[in-house]
XYZ file of N, CA and C in Angstrom:
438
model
N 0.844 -1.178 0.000
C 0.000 0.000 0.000
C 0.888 1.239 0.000
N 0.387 2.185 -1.235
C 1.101 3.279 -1.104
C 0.796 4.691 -0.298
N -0.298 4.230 0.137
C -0.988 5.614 0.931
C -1.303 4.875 2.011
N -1.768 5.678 3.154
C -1.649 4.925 4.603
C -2.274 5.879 5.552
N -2.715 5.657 6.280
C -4.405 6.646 7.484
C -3.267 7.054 8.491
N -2.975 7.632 9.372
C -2.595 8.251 10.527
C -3.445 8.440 11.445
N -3.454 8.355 12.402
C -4.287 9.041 13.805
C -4.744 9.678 13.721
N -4.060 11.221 13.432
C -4.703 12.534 13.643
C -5.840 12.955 12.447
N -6.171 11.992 11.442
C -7.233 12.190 10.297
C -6.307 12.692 8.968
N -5.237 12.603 9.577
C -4.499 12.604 7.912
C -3.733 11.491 7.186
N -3.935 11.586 6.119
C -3.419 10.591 4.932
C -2.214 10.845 4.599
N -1.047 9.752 4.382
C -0.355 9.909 3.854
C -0.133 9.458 2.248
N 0.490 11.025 1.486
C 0.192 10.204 -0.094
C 1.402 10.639 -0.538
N 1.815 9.664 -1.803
C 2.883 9.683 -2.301
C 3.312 10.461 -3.041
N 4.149 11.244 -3.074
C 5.220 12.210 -4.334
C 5.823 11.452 -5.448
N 5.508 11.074 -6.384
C 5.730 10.626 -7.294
C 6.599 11.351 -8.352
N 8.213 10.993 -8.522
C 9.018 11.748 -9.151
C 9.042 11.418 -10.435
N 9.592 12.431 -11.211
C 9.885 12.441 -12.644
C 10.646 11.431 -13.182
N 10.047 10.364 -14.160
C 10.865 9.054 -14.490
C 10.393 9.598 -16.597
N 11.697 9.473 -16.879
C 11.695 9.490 -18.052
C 11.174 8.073 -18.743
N 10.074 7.813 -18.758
C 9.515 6.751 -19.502
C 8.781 6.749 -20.744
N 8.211 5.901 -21.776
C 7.433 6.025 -22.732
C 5.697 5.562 -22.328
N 5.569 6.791 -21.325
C 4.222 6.533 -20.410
C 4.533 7.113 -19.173
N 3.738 7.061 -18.369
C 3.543 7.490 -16.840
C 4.002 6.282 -15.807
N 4.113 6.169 -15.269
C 4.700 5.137 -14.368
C 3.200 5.312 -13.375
N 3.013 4.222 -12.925
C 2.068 3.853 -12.079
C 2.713 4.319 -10.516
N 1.814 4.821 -9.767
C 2.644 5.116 -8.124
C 2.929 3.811 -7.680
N 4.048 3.241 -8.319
C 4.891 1.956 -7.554
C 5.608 2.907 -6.358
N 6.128 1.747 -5.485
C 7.133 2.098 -5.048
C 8.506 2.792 -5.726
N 8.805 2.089 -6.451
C 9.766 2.389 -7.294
C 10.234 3.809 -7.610
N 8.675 4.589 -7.801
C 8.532 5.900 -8.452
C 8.211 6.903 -6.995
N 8.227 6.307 -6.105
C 7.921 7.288 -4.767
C 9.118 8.078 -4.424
N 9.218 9.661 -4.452
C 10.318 10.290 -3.966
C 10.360 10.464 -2.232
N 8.618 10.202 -1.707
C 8.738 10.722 -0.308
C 6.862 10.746 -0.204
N 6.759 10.928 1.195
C 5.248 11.164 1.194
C 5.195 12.510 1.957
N 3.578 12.893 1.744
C 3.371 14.036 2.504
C 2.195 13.768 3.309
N 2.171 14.168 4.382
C 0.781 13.938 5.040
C -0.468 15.302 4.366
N -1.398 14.652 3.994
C -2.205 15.907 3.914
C -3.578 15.167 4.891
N -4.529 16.521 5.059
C -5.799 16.355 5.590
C -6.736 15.185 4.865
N -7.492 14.630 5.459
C -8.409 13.127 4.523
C -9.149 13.924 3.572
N -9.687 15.344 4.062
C -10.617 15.639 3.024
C -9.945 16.187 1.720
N -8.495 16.393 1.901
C -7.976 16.557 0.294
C -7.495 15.644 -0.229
N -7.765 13.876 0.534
C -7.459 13.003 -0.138
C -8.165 12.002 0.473
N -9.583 11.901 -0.079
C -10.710 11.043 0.627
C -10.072 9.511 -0.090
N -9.791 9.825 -0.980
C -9.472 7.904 -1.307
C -7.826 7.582 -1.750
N -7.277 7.650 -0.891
C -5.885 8.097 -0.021
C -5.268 6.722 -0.929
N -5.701 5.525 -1.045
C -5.076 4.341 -2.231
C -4.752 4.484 -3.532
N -5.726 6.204 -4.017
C -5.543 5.805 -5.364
C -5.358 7.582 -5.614
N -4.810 8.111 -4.421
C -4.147 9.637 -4.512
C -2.528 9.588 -4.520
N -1.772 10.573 -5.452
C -0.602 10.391 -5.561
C -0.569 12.200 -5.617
N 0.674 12.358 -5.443
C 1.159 14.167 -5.559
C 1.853 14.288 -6.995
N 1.594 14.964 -7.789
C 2.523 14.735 -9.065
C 2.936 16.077 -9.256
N 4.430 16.653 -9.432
C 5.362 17.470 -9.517
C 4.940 18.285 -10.867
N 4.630 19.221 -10.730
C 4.343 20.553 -11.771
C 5.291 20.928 -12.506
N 5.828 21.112 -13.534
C 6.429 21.731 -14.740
C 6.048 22.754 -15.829
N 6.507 23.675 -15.988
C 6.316 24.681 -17.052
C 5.216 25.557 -16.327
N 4.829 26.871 -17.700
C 3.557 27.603 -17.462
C 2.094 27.517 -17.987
N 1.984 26.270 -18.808
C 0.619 25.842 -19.696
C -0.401 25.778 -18.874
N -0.573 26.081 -17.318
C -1.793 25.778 -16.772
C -1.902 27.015 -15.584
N -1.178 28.139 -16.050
C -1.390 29.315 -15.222
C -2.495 29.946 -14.985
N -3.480 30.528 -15.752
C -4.982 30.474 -15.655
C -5.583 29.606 -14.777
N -5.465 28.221 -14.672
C -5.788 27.786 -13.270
C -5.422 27.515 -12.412
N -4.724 28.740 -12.056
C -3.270 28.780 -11.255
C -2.669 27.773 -10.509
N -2.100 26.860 -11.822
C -1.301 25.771 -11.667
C 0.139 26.086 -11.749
N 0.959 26.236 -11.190
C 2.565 26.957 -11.110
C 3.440 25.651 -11.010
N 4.707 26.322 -12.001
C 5.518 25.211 -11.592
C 6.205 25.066 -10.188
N 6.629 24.331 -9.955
C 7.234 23.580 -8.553
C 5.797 23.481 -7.519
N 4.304 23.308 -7.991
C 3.224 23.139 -7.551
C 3.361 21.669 -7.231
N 2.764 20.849 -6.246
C 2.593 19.775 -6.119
C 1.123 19.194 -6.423
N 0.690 18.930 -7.827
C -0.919 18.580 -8.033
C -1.612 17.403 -7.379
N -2.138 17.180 -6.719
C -3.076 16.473 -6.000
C -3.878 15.375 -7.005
N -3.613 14.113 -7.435
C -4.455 13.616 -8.457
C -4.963 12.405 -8.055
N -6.706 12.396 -8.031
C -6.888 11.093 -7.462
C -7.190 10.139 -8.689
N -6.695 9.284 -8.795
C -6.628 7.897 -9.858
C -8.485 7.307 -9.984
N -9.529 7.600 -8.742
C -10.381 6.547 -8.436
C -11.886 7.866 -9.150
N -11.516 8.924 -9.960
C -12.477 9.622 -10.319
C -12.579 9.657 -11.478
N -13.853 9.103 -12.167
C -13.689 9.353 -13.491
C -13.511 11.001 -13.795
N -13.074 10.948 -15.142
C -12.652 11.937 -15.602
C -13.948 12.605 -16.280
N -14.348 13.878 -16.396
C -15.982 14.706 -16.867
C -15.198 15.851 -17.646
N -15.814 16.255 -18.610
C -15.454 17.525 -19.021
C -15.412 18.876 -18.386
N -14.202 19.826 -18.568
C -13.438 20.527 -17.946
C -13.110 19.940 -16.589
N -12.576 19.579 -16.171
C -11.463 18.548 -15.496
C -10.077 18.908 -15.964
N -9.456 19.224 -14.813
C -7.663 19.329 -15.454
C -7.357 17.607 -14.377
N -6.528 17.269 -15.968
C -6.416 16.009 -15.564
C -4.610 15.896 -16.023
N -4.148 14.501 -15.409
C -3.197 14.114 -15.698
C -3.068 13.278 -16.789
N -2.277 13.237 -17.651
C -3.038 12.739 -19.206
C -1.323 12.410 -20.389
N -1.267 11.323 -20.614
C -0.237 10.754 -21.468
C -0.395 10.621 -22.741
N 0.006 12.155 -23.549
C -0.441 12.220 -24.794
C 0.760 11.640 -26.195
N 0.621 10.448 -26.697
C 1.573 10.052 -27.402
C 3.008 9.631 -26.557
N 2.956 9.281 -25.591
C 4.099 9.250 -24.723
C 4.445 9.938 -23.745
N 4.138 11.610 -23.940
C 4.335 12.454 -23.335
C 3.543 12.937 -21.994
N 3.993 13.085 -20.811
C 2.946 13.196 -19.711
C 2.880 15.057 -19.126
N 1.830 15.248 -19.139
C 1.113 16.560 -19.136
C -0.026 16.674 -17.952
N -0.116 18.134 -17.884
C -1.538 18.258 -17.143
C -2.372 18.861 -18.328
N -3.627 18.599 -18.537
C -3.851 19.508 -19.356
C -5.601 19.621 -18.455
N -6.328 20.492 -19.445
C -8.040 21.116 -19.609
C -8.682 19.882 -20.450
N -9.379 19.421 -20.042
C -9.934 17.903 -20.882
C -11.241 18.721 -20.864
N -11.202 18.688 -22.109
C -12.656 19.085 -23.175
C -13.429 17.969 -23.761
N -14.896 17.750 -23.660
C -15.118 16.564 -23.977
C -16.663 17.496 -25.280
N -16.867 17.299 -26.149
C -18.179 17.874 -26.896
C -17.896 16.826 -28.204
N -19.292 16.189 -28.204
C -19.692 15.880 -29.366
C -19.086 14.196 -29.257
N -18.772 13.838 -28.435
C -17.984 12.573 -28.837
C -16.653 12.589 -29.081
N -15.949 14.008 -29.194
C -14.624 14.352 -29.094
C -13.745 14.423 -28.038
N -12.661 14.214 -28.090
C -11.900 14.386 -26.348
C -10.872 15.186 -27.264
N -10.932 16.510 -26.359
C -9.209 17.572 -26.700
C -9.061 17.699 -25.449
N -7.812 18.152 -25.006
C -6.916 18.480 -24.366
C -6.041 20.058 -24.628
N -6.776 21.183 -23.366
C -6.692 22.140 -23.442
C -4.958 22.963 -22.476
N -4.108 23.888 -23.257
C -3.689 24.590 -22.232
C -4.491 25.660 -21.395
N -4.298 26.236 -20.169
C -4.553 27.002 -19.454
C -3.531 28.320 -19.500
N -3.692 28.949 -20.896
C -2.049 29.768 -20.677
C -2.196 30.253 -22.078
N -3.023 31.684 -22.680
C -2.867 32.423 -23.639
C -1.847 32.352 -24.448
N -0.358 32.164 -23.557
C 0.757 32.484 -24.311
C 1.263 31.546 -25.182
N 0.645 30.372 -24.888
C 0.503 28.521 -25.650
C -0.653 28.573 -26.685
N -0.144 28.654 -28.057
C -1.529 28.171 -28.688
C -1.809 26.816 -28.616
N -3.174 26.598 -29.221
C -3.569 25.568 -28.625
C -2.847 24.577 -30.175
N -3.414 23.446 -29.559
C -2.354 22.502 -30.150
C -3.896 21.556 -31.007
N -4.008 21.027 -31.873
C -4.922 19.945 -32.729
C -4.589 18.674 -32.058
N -5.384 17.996 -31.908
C -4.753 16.561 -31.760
C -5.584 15.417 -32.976
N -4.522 14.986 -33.557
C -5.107 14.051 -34.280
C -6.240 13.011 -34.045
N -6.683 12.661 -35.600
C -7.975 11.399 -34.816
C -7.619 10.402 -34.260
N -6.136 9.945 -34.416
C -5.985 8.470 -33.957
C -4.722 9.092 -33.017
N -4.512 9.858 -32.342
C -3.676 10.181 -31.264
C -3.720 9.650 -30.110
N -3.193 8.424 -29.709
C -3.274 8.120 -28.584
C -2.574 8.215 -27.382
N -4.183 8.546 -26.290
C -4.295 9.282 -25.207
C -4.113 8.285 -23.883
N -4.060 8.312 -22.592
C -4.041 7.576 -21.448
C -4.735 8.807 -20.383
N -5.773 8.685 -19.670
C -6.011 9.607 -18.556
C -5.722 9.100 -17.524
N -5.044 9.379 -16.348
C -3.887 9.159 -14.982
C -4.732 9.208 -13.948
N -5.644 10.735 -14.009
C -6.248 10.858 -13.162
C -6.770 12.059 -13.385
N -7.364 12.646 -12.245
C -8.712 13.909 -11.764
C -7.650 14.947 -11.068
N -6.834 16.246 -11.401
C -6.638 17.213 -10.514
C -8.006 17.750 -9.229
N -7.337 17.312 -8.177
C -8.861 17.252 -7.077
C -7.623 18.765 -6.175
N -6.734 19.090 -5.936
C -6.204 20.274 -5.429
C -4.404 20.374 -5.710
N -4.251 21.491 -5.231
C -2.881 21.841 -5.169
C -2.006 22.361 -4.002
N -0.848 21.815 -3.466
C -0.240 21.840 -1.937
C 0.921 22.064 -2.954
N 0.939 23.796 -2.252
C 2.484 24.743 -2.330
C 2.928 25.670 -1.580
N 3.851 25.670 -1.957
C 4.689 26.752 -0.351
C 4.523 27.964 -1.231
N 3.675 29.035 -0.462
C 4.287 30.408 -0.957
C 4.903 30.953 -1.020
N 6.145 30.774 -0.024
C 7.435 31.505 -0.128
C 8.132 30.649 0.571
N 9.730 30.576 0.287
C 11.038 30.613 0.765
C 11.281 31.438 2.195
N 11.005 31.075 3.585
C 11.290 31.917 4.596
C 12.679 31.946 4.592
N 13.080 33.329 5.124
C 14.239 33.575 5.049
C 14.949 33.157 6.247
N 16.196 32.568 6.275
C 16.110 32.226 8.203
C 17.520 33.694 8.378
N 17.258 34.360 9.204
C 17.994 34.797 9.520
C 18.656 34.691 11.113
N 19.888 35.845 10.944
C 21.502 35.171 12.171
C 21.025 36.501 13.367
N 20.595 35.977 14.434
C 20.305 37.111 15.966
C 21.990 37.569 15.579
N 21.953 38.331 16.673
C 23.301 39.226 16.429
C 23.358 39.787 17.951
């Protein structure tokens, strides 16, 4: 088990680090950098919640920042507009999952990105449901008494 209950009502869930693969790596052990305890209610189904490490600016509009830690639970289906975790052709992303007409695109959050086409036979993998985001706002400074 990669997630685990505590006493005080918090869950512990896994940080799942950056593995250069052709796909996403499943939260093995293998792929665990460390856990974090969070509260149960930002991770009600704590077995199939993992923390996944933020990169770039494509999801600033929903103020998704890099060095953000995204919150993704594996056990929610995925609904339109949903920022989800999502393995497009190999490549692993967060993106805006657009669903109309029988179509599935995959949106940035970030004017400065045009948007991208995805082919008809582009194949996709969805990871999981962005359910929140746990980040430090600042760097405290420690400073020297004198």
């Amino acid at each position: 088990m990669l997630a685990g209950v505590s006493d005080g009502g918090t869950v512990s869930v896994p940080v799942i680090g950056h593995v250069v693969c052709a796909g996403f790596p499943s939260p093995a052990q293998d792929y665990v950098e460390g856990n974090v305890e969070l509260p149960r209610w930002m991770a009600p189904n704590p077995a199939f919640t993992f923390l996944f490490k933020v990169g770039g600016y494509s999801m600033i509009k929903a103020r998704i920042f890099p060095g953000d830690l995204l919150i993704v639970d594996r056990s929610i289906t995925p609904a339109n507009r949903h920022i989800v975790v999502v393995d497009i052709d190999g490549e692993r992303s967060v993106k805006r999952l657009l669903m109309k007409g029988g179509r599935v695109r995959f949106a940035f959050e970030n004017d400065d990105f045009p948007s991208f086409p995805m082919a008809e036979h582009t194949e996709y993998l969805i990871f999981g449901v962005a359910t929140g985001i746990y980040r430090r706002l600042y760097e405290a400074k420690h400073e020297t008494k004198r």
